[in-house]
Amino acid sequence: MDHDAIISFQNVSKHFGKVKAVDHVNFDIQRGEFFSLLGPSGCGKTTLLRMVAGFETPSSGEVFLDGEPMSVSPPNRRPVNMVFQNYAIFPHLDVRGNIAFGMRKAGLTRSELDRRIDEVLELIKLPGYGRRGADELSGGQRQRVALARALIKQPKVLLLDEPLGALDKKLREQMQIELRQLQQQIGITFLFVTHDQEEALTLSDRIAVMSEGQVIEIASPSQLYESPGSRFVADFIGSMNFFEGEISSQEGSTVRIQTQTLGDLSAAYPAESSTVGQRVWVAIRPEKLLPVFTEPQSRTNSVAGQMGASAYLGDRSHFYVYLAQRREPVLVALQNLERMKDHLYQPNQSVWLQWALDAVVVLPRD
Amino acid sequence: MNTNRPWWRLDGFYIYAVLYLTFIYLPVLFLPLFSFNDSKYIAFPLKGFTLKWYEAMINNPPMLSALMNSIKIGLVVAILSTIFGLLAAKAVTRYRMPGRGPVVGFIMIPLVIPEIILGISLLILLNLADIPLSLLTVGFAHLLLCVPFSMLVLVSRMEGFDKSMEEAGLDLGENAWMTFWRVTFPIVLPGIIASLLLTFTISFDEFVLAFFLSSIDQTLPVYIWSSLRFPSKLPSTLALGATIFMASFIVVTFAEWVRRGGVRLDSTSGI
Amino acid sequence: MNNAVTLSETRLKLRKLFLKSEPVRGYTLLSPTLLAMIFGLAMPLVVLFTLSFWLQEYLDFIRTFSLANYLEFFQKPIYVKVLLKSIRISGMVTIATVLLAYPMAYFIAFRVKSNKLIWLILITVPFWTSYLLRVFAWKIMLGYNGVINSGLKSLGFLTEPLAFLLYNPTSVVITLAHAWAAFAILPIYVSLEKIDRSLLEAGRDLGESAWMTFLRVTLPLSLPGVIAASLLVFIPTVGDYVTPSLVGGPRGIMIGNLIQSMFGQSQNWPMGAAISVMSMFTVAAMIGLFLWGTHSYRKRVA
């Protein structure tokens, strides 16, 4: 175990009857990190979070918090606090009552407590809301109160269970920025659960991608996006075009790959994991494919196709390009840098897709 | 419904509703009527207005002691069955338990067997175990009858609020007991009050179990039963019935008034 | 010191078990209720069943297994006859109560726009009167010098009061239907209130008349409430003892009166137990039949 780890999962499993909600999970979370658990619903991320909070106990393995094993301590004795998915604001208390709830045993004087509450109200940008009842708060305000109620306890780790899921898009984006700033300001470790990959990318220092109870990959947002380690991760985060290919030769950390649809291409692939003849996925992000409408000079790193349907999304446009030898279309995303150029892309038009050498991600197949 | 319809063109449903209310009110309204009738026979024609039956009611120690017994049993049963019901409701709504279905079904049995069978089977058990009949045995029988009602009320209240409220209480450092007091209890309080009222009412009005399981000390329904056979006692019993009816009417109206006033108080206190 | 270590270790282990095991925590909370129910419900029912195979001899029981009570139950026609009559009366009470209650519940759920609570309270107010007095009220209504006879006489329709109003199965049915009215309205009202209003609009939108929408949408969806109401009325009325005693007369006696007499005047507890057991089985069978019937009806509608 890394001694700087604030949370350490050691061989943690959780079974509900025959269902393995969490299956042999091992990893550490560093002090002061904004760490996200990302995965589709039912992947075990919430169960993992609830095991840190103490609402679930591992079937086997152990969760360490700041070096202490947690399996014998009940939720109320753990130095962590949680922001619940639906915020769980106590309906019978006002905002101050909610925030003061956990401070009963802190041994503060009345005035000291009032000062602390005012401080966190300031921190969450709700000064003067102290006497509002729980039913008089908007969704965003409830979320802030839930945050304040947990933060006033000065937890070693703040646990957040999809706290932005119930907010509308604009408010969610605003709260993402505030949450990130808040975390940097107070320096507490955040453990954040979400199924929204964009949210995880925006907020996190590191992300653990989970599926079916297992951690598939842990990496920084840019690493996960630009060089994912598996087809699952590449597919789950953002959009990705996959092409079947086979390694035909290798030279240092560069390999030549033969594909049916894209022809021969070169790409970076670590030498130790590749062998000639190995079947691989060639993966290219939609925004890394550049459409051109006149035939390019060079045939390398480009492919001819035919324009299919397109979708105008305001800041960018998506189109589907059909290639010879391939049934499903390739998704291409283009920034709309100029106004009103949408009409240029006609269906059935000939188009050539080009990409840079480093745009190609090679992933193991099978 | 068409809101432009003039008031005199009532639709069939409205007429039906009025007839129905007449059906359920009419017989009951004759009871207070006869409590003011100056005759010991409950029959027409009416003989004239009197308050002497109310005077007789006040000067009737056996009736008043039966009333006190019923109030005592009702209060104890209401409190105990609500506590039992609350614990059981918490257990079945908050924990994953094997055999929950059958256990809940078992607790609900008193709702689906005729009271007379519940009464005689308890009577047989007490008889074989040589336990003498008393108000205690009546109270115990009422408890069995009331716990399922209490549990039904409280289960629906517990299901109505999110489990994460209680988790938040634990998460913020309170143990299970304090979380119950500071979170669960205030949130389910309306359900607890409903359960107390319901179970008190059931116990207070329960006749069959009390009839089989009481000895010398009577409850009010048992007293009323005996008075139904002695015409001379009947008018003052009707007077008591009318008094209890008025008392409960005042209590419920007052409770409703407090509740509405309370709501208003809450919503203005925040501004 | 070693002892202290192992002691705290066992404590830790126990605590771990308690934290881990939701069933343990759940059953701990359930234990007071369960214990009360085992002593007050399971044991008495077992004893009742046992006693039904014993015999009475003056004030003592003959504690040897015997089927005599059950043989008597089937040999003397009175028992089966009264049991069947009880079921018939209760069945009629149930049908009458539910049929009368449904339009009222429908009215409150769909026609009353504001103050539904006032209507619900209005319906429950008469039931704050003692059950015994409510039943007795029908003696006043139907009696020889009662409301109906006096009323008809003073209007000149009658010269002599009608004697047949009281003390027969019909007066039992009327009285019970009145006494249990509120118990039928509330569950039906709740199930009607739960129906998503857009479903009714969908029914109309798909071209059904108001009446057909009621038959094909509202009625099937409110069936759970109707079933609950039926059971809530049927079960307690089968065993009712008060109403037949007060307004039933000799022709209106029900199984509850028979059971009571075995524990009262006749002093034959084992026979009373056997009648109780038979009634319970019959009622359970009736309920099973009823639930099976409504289930297959619902399947046919769906």
mmCIF file of N, CA, C and O in Angstrom, chain C residues 57-132:
data_model
loop_
_atom_site.group_PDB
_atom_site.id
_atom_site.type_symbol
_atom_site.label_atom_id
_atom_site.label_comp_id
_atom_site.label_asym_id
_atom_site.label_seq_id
_atom_site.Cartn_x
_atom_site.Cartn_y
_atom_site.Cartn_z
ATOM 1 N N GLU C 57 -66.194 -32.594 29.265
ATOM 2 C CA GLU C 57 -66.938 -33.392 30.239
ATOM 3 C C GLU C 57 -67.151 -32.517 31.457
ATOM 4 O O GLU C 57 -66.216 -32.241 32.198
ATOM 5 N N TYR C 58 -68.349 -32.003 31.624
ATOM 6 C CA TYR C 58 -68.653 -30.999 32.638
ATOM 7 C C TYR C 58 -67.665 -29.852 32.512
ATOM 8 O O TYR C 58 -67.589 -29.206 31.480
ATOM 9 N N LEU C 59 -66.860 -29.614 33.562
ATOM 10 C CA LEU C 59 -65.964 -28.470 33.474
ATOM 11 C C LEU C 59 -64.567 -28.861 32.997
ATOM 12 O O LEU C 59 -63.679 -28.032 32.903
ATOM 13 N N ASP C 60 -64.369 -30.132 32.677
ATOM 14 C CA ASP C 60 -63.030 -30.578 32.269
ATOM 15 C C ASP C 60 -62.999 -30.971 30.801
ATOM 16 O O ASP C 60 -64.027 -31.229 30.182
ATOM 17 N N PHE C 61 -61.781 -31.031 30.284
ATOM 18 C CA PHE C 61 -61.596 -31.519 28.914
ATOM 19 C C PHE C 61 -61.116 -32.956 28.976
ATOM 20 O O PHE C 61 -60.337 -33.329 29.851
ATOM 21 N N ILE C 62 -61.582 -33.779 28.048
ATOM 22 C CA ILE C 62 -61.009 -35.112 27.872
ATOM 23 C C ILE C 62 -59.925 -34.983 26.817
ATOM 24 O O ILE C 62 -60.202 -34.706 25.647
ATOM 25 N N ARG C 63 -58.685 -35.136 27.271
ATOM 26 C CA ARG C 63 -57.586 -34.791 26.371
ATOM 27 C C ARG C 63 -57.120 -35.972 25.541
ATOM 28 O O ARG C 63 -55.953 -36.324 25.537
ATOM 29 N N THR C 64 -58.016 -36.642 24.893
ATOM 30 C CA THR C 64 -57.604 -37.674 23.948
ATOM 31 C C THR C 64 -58.141 -37.317 22.576
ATOM 32 O O THR C 64 -59.205 -36.708 22.457
ATOM 33 N N PHE C 65 -57.389 -37.709 21.568
ATOM 34 C CA PHE C 65 -57.740 -37.331 20.203
ATOM 35 C C PHE C 65 -59.085 -37.940 19.817
ATOM 36 O O PHE C 65 -59.330 -39.120 20.011
ATOM 37 N N SER C 66 -59.960 -37.093 19.263
ATOM 38 C CA SER C 66 -61.270 -37.591 18.859
ATOM 39 C C SER C 66 -61.795 -36.736 17.711
ATOM 40 O O SER C 66 -61.557 -35.525 17.658
ATOM 41 N N LEU C 67 -62.480 -37.385 16.786
ATOM 42 C CA LEU C 67 -63.069 -36.639 15.663
ATOM 43 C C LEU C 67 -64.545 -36.349 15.906
ATOM 44 O O LEU C 67 -65.248 -35.872 15.022
ATOM 45 N N ALA C 68 -64.999 -36.634 17.146
ATOM 46 C CA ALA C 68 -66.425 -36.547 17.434
ATOM 47 C C ALA C 68 -67.017 -35.185 17.102
ATOM 48 O O ALA C 68 -68.121 -35.096 16.550
ATOM 49 N N ASN C 69 -66.277 -34.101 17.443
ATOM 50 C CA ASN C 69 -66.812 -32.766 17.189
ATOM 51 C C ASN C 69 -67.055 -32.534 15.706
ATOM 52 O O ASN C 69 -68.063 -31.954 15.311
ATOM 53 N N TYR C 70 -66.092 -33.003 14.903
ATOM 54 C CA TYR C 70 -66.234 -32.792 13.456
ATOM 55 C C TYR C 70 -67.373 -33.641 12.894
ATOM 56 O O TYR C 70 -68.091 -33.223 11.992
ATOM 57 N N LEU C 71 -67.501 -34.866 13.447
ATOM 58 C CA LEU C 71 -68.612 -35.718 13.002
ATOM 59 C C LEU C 71 -69.935 -35.039 13.312
ATOM 60 O O LEU C 71 -70.828 -34.949 12.476
ATOM 61 N N GLU C 72 -70.023 -34.485 14.539
ATOM 62 C CA GLU C 72 -71.252 -33.807 14.925
ATOM 63 C C GLU C 72 -71.519 -32.613 14.012
ATOM 64 O O GLU C 72 -72.656 -32.353 13.618
ATOM 65 N N PHE C 73 -70.450 -31.925 13.676
ATOM 66 C CA PHE C 73 -70.582 -30.744 12.818
ATOM 67 C C PHE C 73 -71.298 -31.091 11.517
ATOM 68 O O PHE C 73 -72.155 -30.351 11.038
ATOM 69 N N PHE C 74 -70.912 -32.270 10.953
ATOM 70 C CA PHE C 74 -71.523 -32.632 9.672
ATOM 71 C C PHE C 74 -72.835 -33.395 9.832
ATOM 72 O O PHE C 74 -73.641 -33.423 8.921
ATOM 73 N N GLN C 75 -73.035 -34.022 10.997
ATOM 74 C CA GLN C 75 -74.242 -34.815 11.158
ATOM 75 C C GLN C 75 -75.453 -33.973 11.548
ATOM 76 O O GLN C 75 -76.538 -34.136 11.001
ATOM 77 N N LYS C 76 -75.246 -33.029 12.495
ATOM 78 C CA LYS C 76 -76.384 -32.169 12.842
ATOM 79 C C LYS C 76 -76.498 -31.070 11.796
ATOM 80 O O LYS C 76 -75.533 -30.333 11.572
ATOM 81 N N PRO C 77 -77.637 -30.927 11.140
ATOM 82 C CA PRO C 77 -77.735 -30.002 10.011
ATOM 83 C C PRO C 77 -77.539 -28.536 10.415
ATOM 84 O O PRO C 77 -77.130 -27.730 9.585
ATOM 85 N N ILE C 78 -77.758 -28.205 11.697
ATOM 86 C CA ILE C 78 -77.746 -26.791 12.072
ATOM 87 C C ILE C 78 -76.413 -26.107 11.782
ATOM 88 O O ILE C 78 -76.365 -24.982 11.290
ATOM 89 N N TYR C 79 -75.290 -26.821 12.026
ATOM 90 C CA TYR C 79 -73.987 -26.165 11.916
ATOM 91 C C TYR C 79 -73.712 -25.728 10.483
ATOM 92 O O TYR C 79 -73.406 -24.574 10.208
ATOM 93 N N VAL C 80 -73.812 -26.699 9.564
ATOM 94 C CA VAL C 80 -73.521 -26.386 8.160
ATOM 95 C C VAL C 80 -74.512 -25.342 7.648
ATOM 96 O O VAL C 80 -74.146 -24.402 6.937
ATOM 97 N N LYS C 81 -75.780 -25.516 8.079
ATOM 98 C CA LYS C 81 -76.810 -24.583 7.616
ATOM 99 C C LYS C 81 -76.478 -23.151 8.051
ATOM 100 O O LYS C 81 -76.526 -22.211 7.250
ATOM 101 N N VAL C 82 -76.124 -22.991 9.334
ATOM 102 C CA VAL C 82 -75.827 -21.646 9.840
ATOM 103 C C VAL C 82 -74.557 -21.095 9.187
ATOM 104 O O VAL C 82 -74.488 -19.912 8.842
ATOM 105 N N LEU C 83 -73.578 -21.978 8.997
ATOM 106 C CA LEU C 83 -72.342 -21.514 8.360
ATOM 107 C C LEU C 83 -72.629 -21.000 6.952
ATOM 108 O O LEU C 83 -72.182 -19.922 6.556
ATOM 109 N N LEU C 84 -73.413 -21.783 6.197
ATOM 110 C CA LEU C 84 -73.730 -21.360 4.833
ATOM 111 C C LEU C 84 -74.541 -20.069 4.841
ATOM 112 O O LEU C 84 -74.327 -19.189 4.020
ATOM 113 N N LYS C 85 -75.467 -19.979 5.821
ATOM 114 C CA LYS C 85 -76.268 -18.756 5.900
ATOM 115 C C LYS C 85 -75.370 -17.553 6.211
ATOM 116 O O LYS C 85 -75.535 -16.478 5.630
ATOM 117 N N SER C 86 -74.387 -17.751 7.119
ATOM 118 C CA SER C 86 -73.466 -16.658 7.445
ATOM 119 C C SER C 86 -72.733 -16.185 6.205
ATOM 120 O O SER C 86 -72.576 -14.988 5.973
ATOM 121 N N ILE C 87 -72.278 -17.173 5.415
ATOM 122 C CA ILE C 87 -71.535 -16.811 4.208
ATOM 123 C C ILE C 87 -72.443 -16.080 3.228
ATOM 124 O O ILE C 87 -72.047 -15.093 2.607
ATOM 125 N N ARG C 88 -73.704 -16.550 3.134
ATOM 126 C CA ARG C 88 -74.643 -15.894 2.224
ATOM 127 C C ARG C 88 -74.905 -14.458 2.678
ATOM 128 O O ARG C 88 -74.847 -13.521 1.890
ATOM 129 N N ILE C 89 -75.146 -14.297 3.972
ATOM 130 C CA ILE C 89 -75.406 -12.946 4.485
ATOM 131 C C ILE C 89 -74.201 -12.039 4.254
ATOM 132 O O ILE C 89 -74.322 -10.939 3.722
ATOM 133 N N SER C 90 -73.020 -12.535 4.621
ATOM 134 C CA SER C 90 -71.812 -11.727 4.434
ATOM 135 C C SER C 90 -71.575 -11.406 2.972
ATOM 136 O O SER C 90 -71.131 -10.310 2.628
ATOM 137 N N GLY C 91 -71.836 -12.392 2.124
ATOM 138 C CA GLY C 91 -71.670 -12.165 0.690
ATOM 139 C C GLY C 91 -72.589 -11.059 0.223
ATOM 140 O O GLY C 91 -72.156 -10.146 -0.519
ATOM 141 N N MET C 92 -73.844 -11.101 0.670
ATOM 142 C CA MET C 92 -74.782 -10.059 0.267
ATOM 143 C C MET C 92 -74.352 -8.708 0.834
ATOM 144 O O MET C 92 -74.435 -7.680 0.151
ATOM 145 N N VAL C 93 -73.892 -8.707 2.080
ATOM 146 C CA VAL C 93 -73.417 -7.458 2.684
ATOM 147 C C VAL C 93 -72.262 -6.897 1.857
ATOM 148 O O VAL C 93 -72.221 -5.710 1.528
ATOM 149 N N THR C 94 -71.337 -7.797 1.483
ATOM 150 C CA THR C 94 -70.171 -7.353 0.731
ATOM 151 C C THR C 94 -70.590 -6.747 -0.601
ATOM 152 O O THR C 94 -70.144 -5.661 -0.979
ATOM 153 N N ILE C 95 -71.455 -7.462 -1.323
ATOM 154 C CA ILE C 95 -71.890 -6.969 -2.630
ATOM 155 C C ILE C 95 -72.600 -5.622 -2.474
ATOM 156 O O ILE C 95 -72.295 -4.646 -3.173
ATOM 157 N N ALA C 96 -73.521 -5.562 -1.499
ATOM 158 C CA ALA C 96 -74.267 -4.316 -1.303
ATOM 159 C C ALA C 96 -73.326 -3.173 -0.937
ATOM 160 O O ALA C 96 -73.394 -2.085 -1.511
ATOM 161 N N THR C 97 -72.417 -3.438 -0.006
ATOM 162 C CA THR C 97 -71.521 -2.380 0.451
ATOM 163 C C THR C 97 -70.652 -1.862 -0.688
ATOM 164 O O THR C 97 -70.519 -0.662 -0.892
ATOM 165 N N VAL C 98 -70.061 -2.802 -1.448
ATOM 166 C CA VAL C 98 -69.153 -2.393 -2.517
ATOM 167 C C VAL C 98 -69.930 -1.670 -3.622
ATOM 168 O O VAL C 98 -69.491 -0.631 -4.132
ATOM 169 N N LEU C 99 -71.098 -2.194 -3.992
ATOM 170 C CA LEU C 99 -71.881 -1.545 -5.046
ATOM 171 C C LEU C 99 -72.310 -0.139 -4.631
ATOM 172 O O LEU C 99 -72.294 0.786 -5.444
ATOM 173 N N LEU C 100 -72.694 0.012 -3.363
ATOM 174 C CA LEU C 100 -73.102 1.337 -2.902
ATOM 175 C C LEU C 100 -71.902 2.268 -2.789
ATOM 176 O O LEU C 100 -72.004 3.464 -3.047
ATOM 177 N N ALA C 101 -70.758 1.699 -2.404
ATOM 178 C CA ALA C 101 -69.586 2.537 -2.140
ATOM 179 C C ALA C 101 -68.910 3.003 -3.421
ATOM 180 O O ALA C 101 -68.379 4.108 -3.481
ATOM 181 N N TYR C 102 -68.960 2.169 -4.468
ATOM 182 C CA TYR C 102 -68.183 2.496 -5.670
ATOM 183 C C TYR C 102 -68.546 3.857 -6.263
ATOM 184 O O TYR C 102 -67.656 4.682 -6.492
ATOM 185 N N PRO C 103 -69.846 4.126 -6.512
ATOM 186 C CA PRO C 103 -70.168 5.436 -7.097
ATOM 187 C C PRO C 103 -69.739 6.589 -6.199
ATOM 188 O O PRO C 103 -69.300 7.630 -6.683
ATOM 189 N N MET C 104 -69.837 6.364 -4.885
ATOM 190 C CA MET C 104 -69.441 7.414 -3.941
ATOM 191 C C MET C 104 -67.929 7.668 -4.037
ATOM 192 O O MET C 104 -67.486 8.815 -4.109
ATOM 193 N N ALA C 105 -67.161 6.584 -4.057
ATOM 194 C CA ALA C 105 -65.710 6.722 -4.174
ATOM 195 C C ALA C 105 -65.355 7.375 -5.509
ATOM 196 O O ALA C 105 -64.484 8.237 -5.587
ATOM 197 N N TYR C 106 -66.071 6.972 -6.556
ATOM 198 C CA TYR C 106 -65.832 7.533 -7.895
ATOM 199 C C TYR C 106 -66.122 9.025 -7.879
ATOM 200 O O TYR C 106 -65.362 9.830 -8.429
ATOM 201 N N PHE C 107 -67.237 9.377 -7.242
ATOM 202 C CA PHE C 107 -67.613 10.781 -7.143
ATOM 203 C C PHE C 107 -66.505 11.600 -6.476
ATOM 204 O O PHE C 107 -66.083 12.636 -6.989
ATOM 205 N N ILE C 108 -65.991 11.096 -5.357
ATOM 206 C CA ILE C 108 -64.963 11.866 -4.638
ATOM 207 C C ILE C 108 -63.669 11.915 -5.445
ATOM 208 O O ILE C 108 -63.021 12.948 -5.541
ATOM 209 N N ALA C 109 -63.324 10.795 -6.071
ATOM 210 C CA ALA C 109 -62.041 10.743 -6.783
ATOM 211 C C ALA C 109 -62.061 11.595 -8.049
ATOM 212 O O ALA C 109 -61.086 12.268 -8.372
ATOM 213 N N PHE C 110 -63.181 11.578 -8.789
ATOM 214 C CA PHE C 110 -63.165 12.214 -10.108
ATOM 215 C C PHE C 110 -63.983 13.490 -10.200
ATOM 216 O O PHE C 110 -63.698 14.342 -11.030
ATOM 217 N N ARG C 111 -65.036 13.602 -9.404
ATOM 218 C CA ARG C 111 -65.907 14.761 -9.585
ATOM 219 C C ARG C 111 -65.595 15.884 -8.614
ATOM 220 O O ARG C 111 -65.774 17.052 -8.925
ATOM 221 N N VAL C 112 -65.170 15.535 -7.391
ATOM 222 C CA VAL C 112 -64.867 16.572 -6.419
ATOM 223 C C VAL C 112 -63.512 17.168 -6.772
ATOM 224 O O VAL C 112 -62.527 16.444 -6.909
ATOM 225 N N LYS C 113 -63.487 18.489 -6.968
ATOM 226 C CA LYS C 113 -62.231 19.104 -7.416
ATOM 227 C C LYS C 113 -61.399 19.607 -6.244
ATOM 228 O O LYS C 113 -60.187 19.507 -6.243
ATOM 229 N N SER C 114 -62.071 20.205 -5.274
ATOM 230 C CA SER C 114 -61.303 20.697 -4.126
ATOM 231 C C SER C 114 -61.942 20.124 -2.864
ATOM 232 O O SER C 114 -63.082 19.664 -2.884
ATOM 233 N N ASN C 115 -61.189 20.146 -1.771
ATOM 234 C CA ASN C 115 -61.713 19.683 -0.496
ATOM 235 C C ASN C 115 -62.131 18.214 -0.496
ATOM 236 O O ASN C 115 -63.133 17.844 0.089
ATOM 237 N N LYS C 116 -61.360 17.388 -1.169
ATOM 238 C CA LYS C 116 -61.662 15.953 -1.118
ATOM 239 C C LYS C 116 -61.604 15.447 0.312
ATOM 240 O O LYS C 116 -62.360 14.571 0.709
ATOM 241 N N LEU C 117 -60.660 16.032 1.081
ATOM 242 C CA LEU C 117 -60.487 15.586 2.462
ATOM 243 C C LEU C 117 -61.765 15.797 3.265
ATOM 244 O O LEU C 117 -62.147 14.943 4.070
ATOM 245 N N ILE C 118 -62.443 16.930 3.017
ATOM 246 C CA ILE C 118 -63.683 17.212 3.740
ATOM 247 C C ILE C 118 -64.695 16.097 3.478
ATOM 248 O O ILE C 118 -65.338 15.591 4.392
ATOM 249 N N TRP C 119 -64.806 15.690 2.208
ATOM 250 C CA TRP C 119 -65.740 14.613 1.870
ATOM 251 C C TRP C 119 -65.373 13.319 2.575
ATOM 252 O O TRP C 119 -66.229 12.605 3.076
ATOM 253 N N LEU C 120 -64.067 13.027 2.598
ATOM 254 C CA LEU C 120 -63.638 11.784 3.241
ATOM 255 C C LEU C 120 -63.944 11.826 4.736
ATOM 256 O O LEU C 120 -64.398 10.842 5.314
ATOM 257 N N ILE C 121 -63.709 12.988 5.351
ATOM 258 C CA ILE C 121 -64.005 13.112 6.780
ATOM 259 C C ILE C 121 -65.508 12.990 7.006
ATOM 260 O O ILE C 121 -65.963 12.282 7.906
ATOM 261 N N LEU C 122 -66.275 13.636 6.106
ATOM 262 C CA LEU C 122 -67.737 13.588 6.208
ATOM 263 C C LEU C 122 -68.231 12.145 6.214
ATOM 264 O O LEU C 122 -69.192 11.805 6.913
ATOM 265 N N ILE C 123 -67.563 11.301 5.447
ATOM 266 C CA ILE C 123 -67.987 9.904 5.374
ATOM 267 C C ILE C 123 -67.617 9.143 6.645
ATOM 268 O O ILE C 123 -68.324 8.238 7.068
ATOM 269 N N THR C 124 -66.501 9.533 7.267
ATOM 270 C CA THR C 124 -66.068 8.753 8.431
ATOM 271 C C THR C 124 -66.721 9.229 9.737
ATOM 272 O O THR C 124 -66.741 8.484 10.700
ATOM 273 N N VAL C 125 -67.266 10.440 9.746
ATOM 274 C CA VAL C 125 -67.831 10.979 10.994
ATOM 275 C C VAL C 125 -68.848 10.035 11.661
ATOM 276 O O VAL C 125 -68.734 9.775 12.859
ATOM 277 N N PRO C 126 -69.829 9.484 10.915
ATOM 278 C CA PRO C 126 -70.799 8.619 11.592
ATOM 279 C C PRO C 126 -70.148 7.429 12.285
ATOM 280 O O PRO C 126 -70.714 6.847 13.207
ATOM 281 N N PHE C 127 -68.940 7.081 11.843
ATOM 282 C CA PHE C 127 -68.302 5.888 12.386
ATOM 283 C C PHE C 127 -67.520 6.177 13.652
ATOM 284 O O PHE C 127 -66.841 5.314 14.179
ATOM 285 N N TRP C 128 -67.607 7.419 14.127
ATOM 286 C CA TRP C 128 -67.003 7.700 15.425
ATOM 287 C C TRP C 128 -67.927 7.257 16.551
ATOM 288 O O TRP C 128 -67.547 7.249 17.704
ATOM 289 N N THR C 129 -69.153 6.956 16.195
ATOM 290 C CA THR C 129 -70.062 6.433 17.204
ATOM 291 C C THR C 129 -69.697 4.980 17.471
ATOM 292 O O THR C 129 -69.252 4.281 16.570
ATOM 293 N N SER C 130 -69.907 4.547 18.687
ATOM 294 C CA SER C 130 -69.616 3.160 19.045
ATOM 295 C C SER C 130 -70.291 2.183 18.078
ATOM 296 O O SER C 130 -71.443 2.380 17.681
ATOM 297 N N TYR C 131 -69.556 1.154 17.708
ATOM 298 C CA TYR C 131 -70.092 0.137 16.797
ATOM 299 C C TYR C 131 -71.403 -0.437 17.332
ATOM 300 O O TYR C 131 -72.377 -0.601 16.598
ATOM 301 N N LEU C 132 -71.421 -0.712 18.628
ATOM 302 C CA LEU C 132 -72.622 -1.290 19.226
ATOM 303 C C LEU C 132 -73.812 -0.348 19.081
ATOM 304 O O LEU C 132 -74.924 -0.766 18.763
#
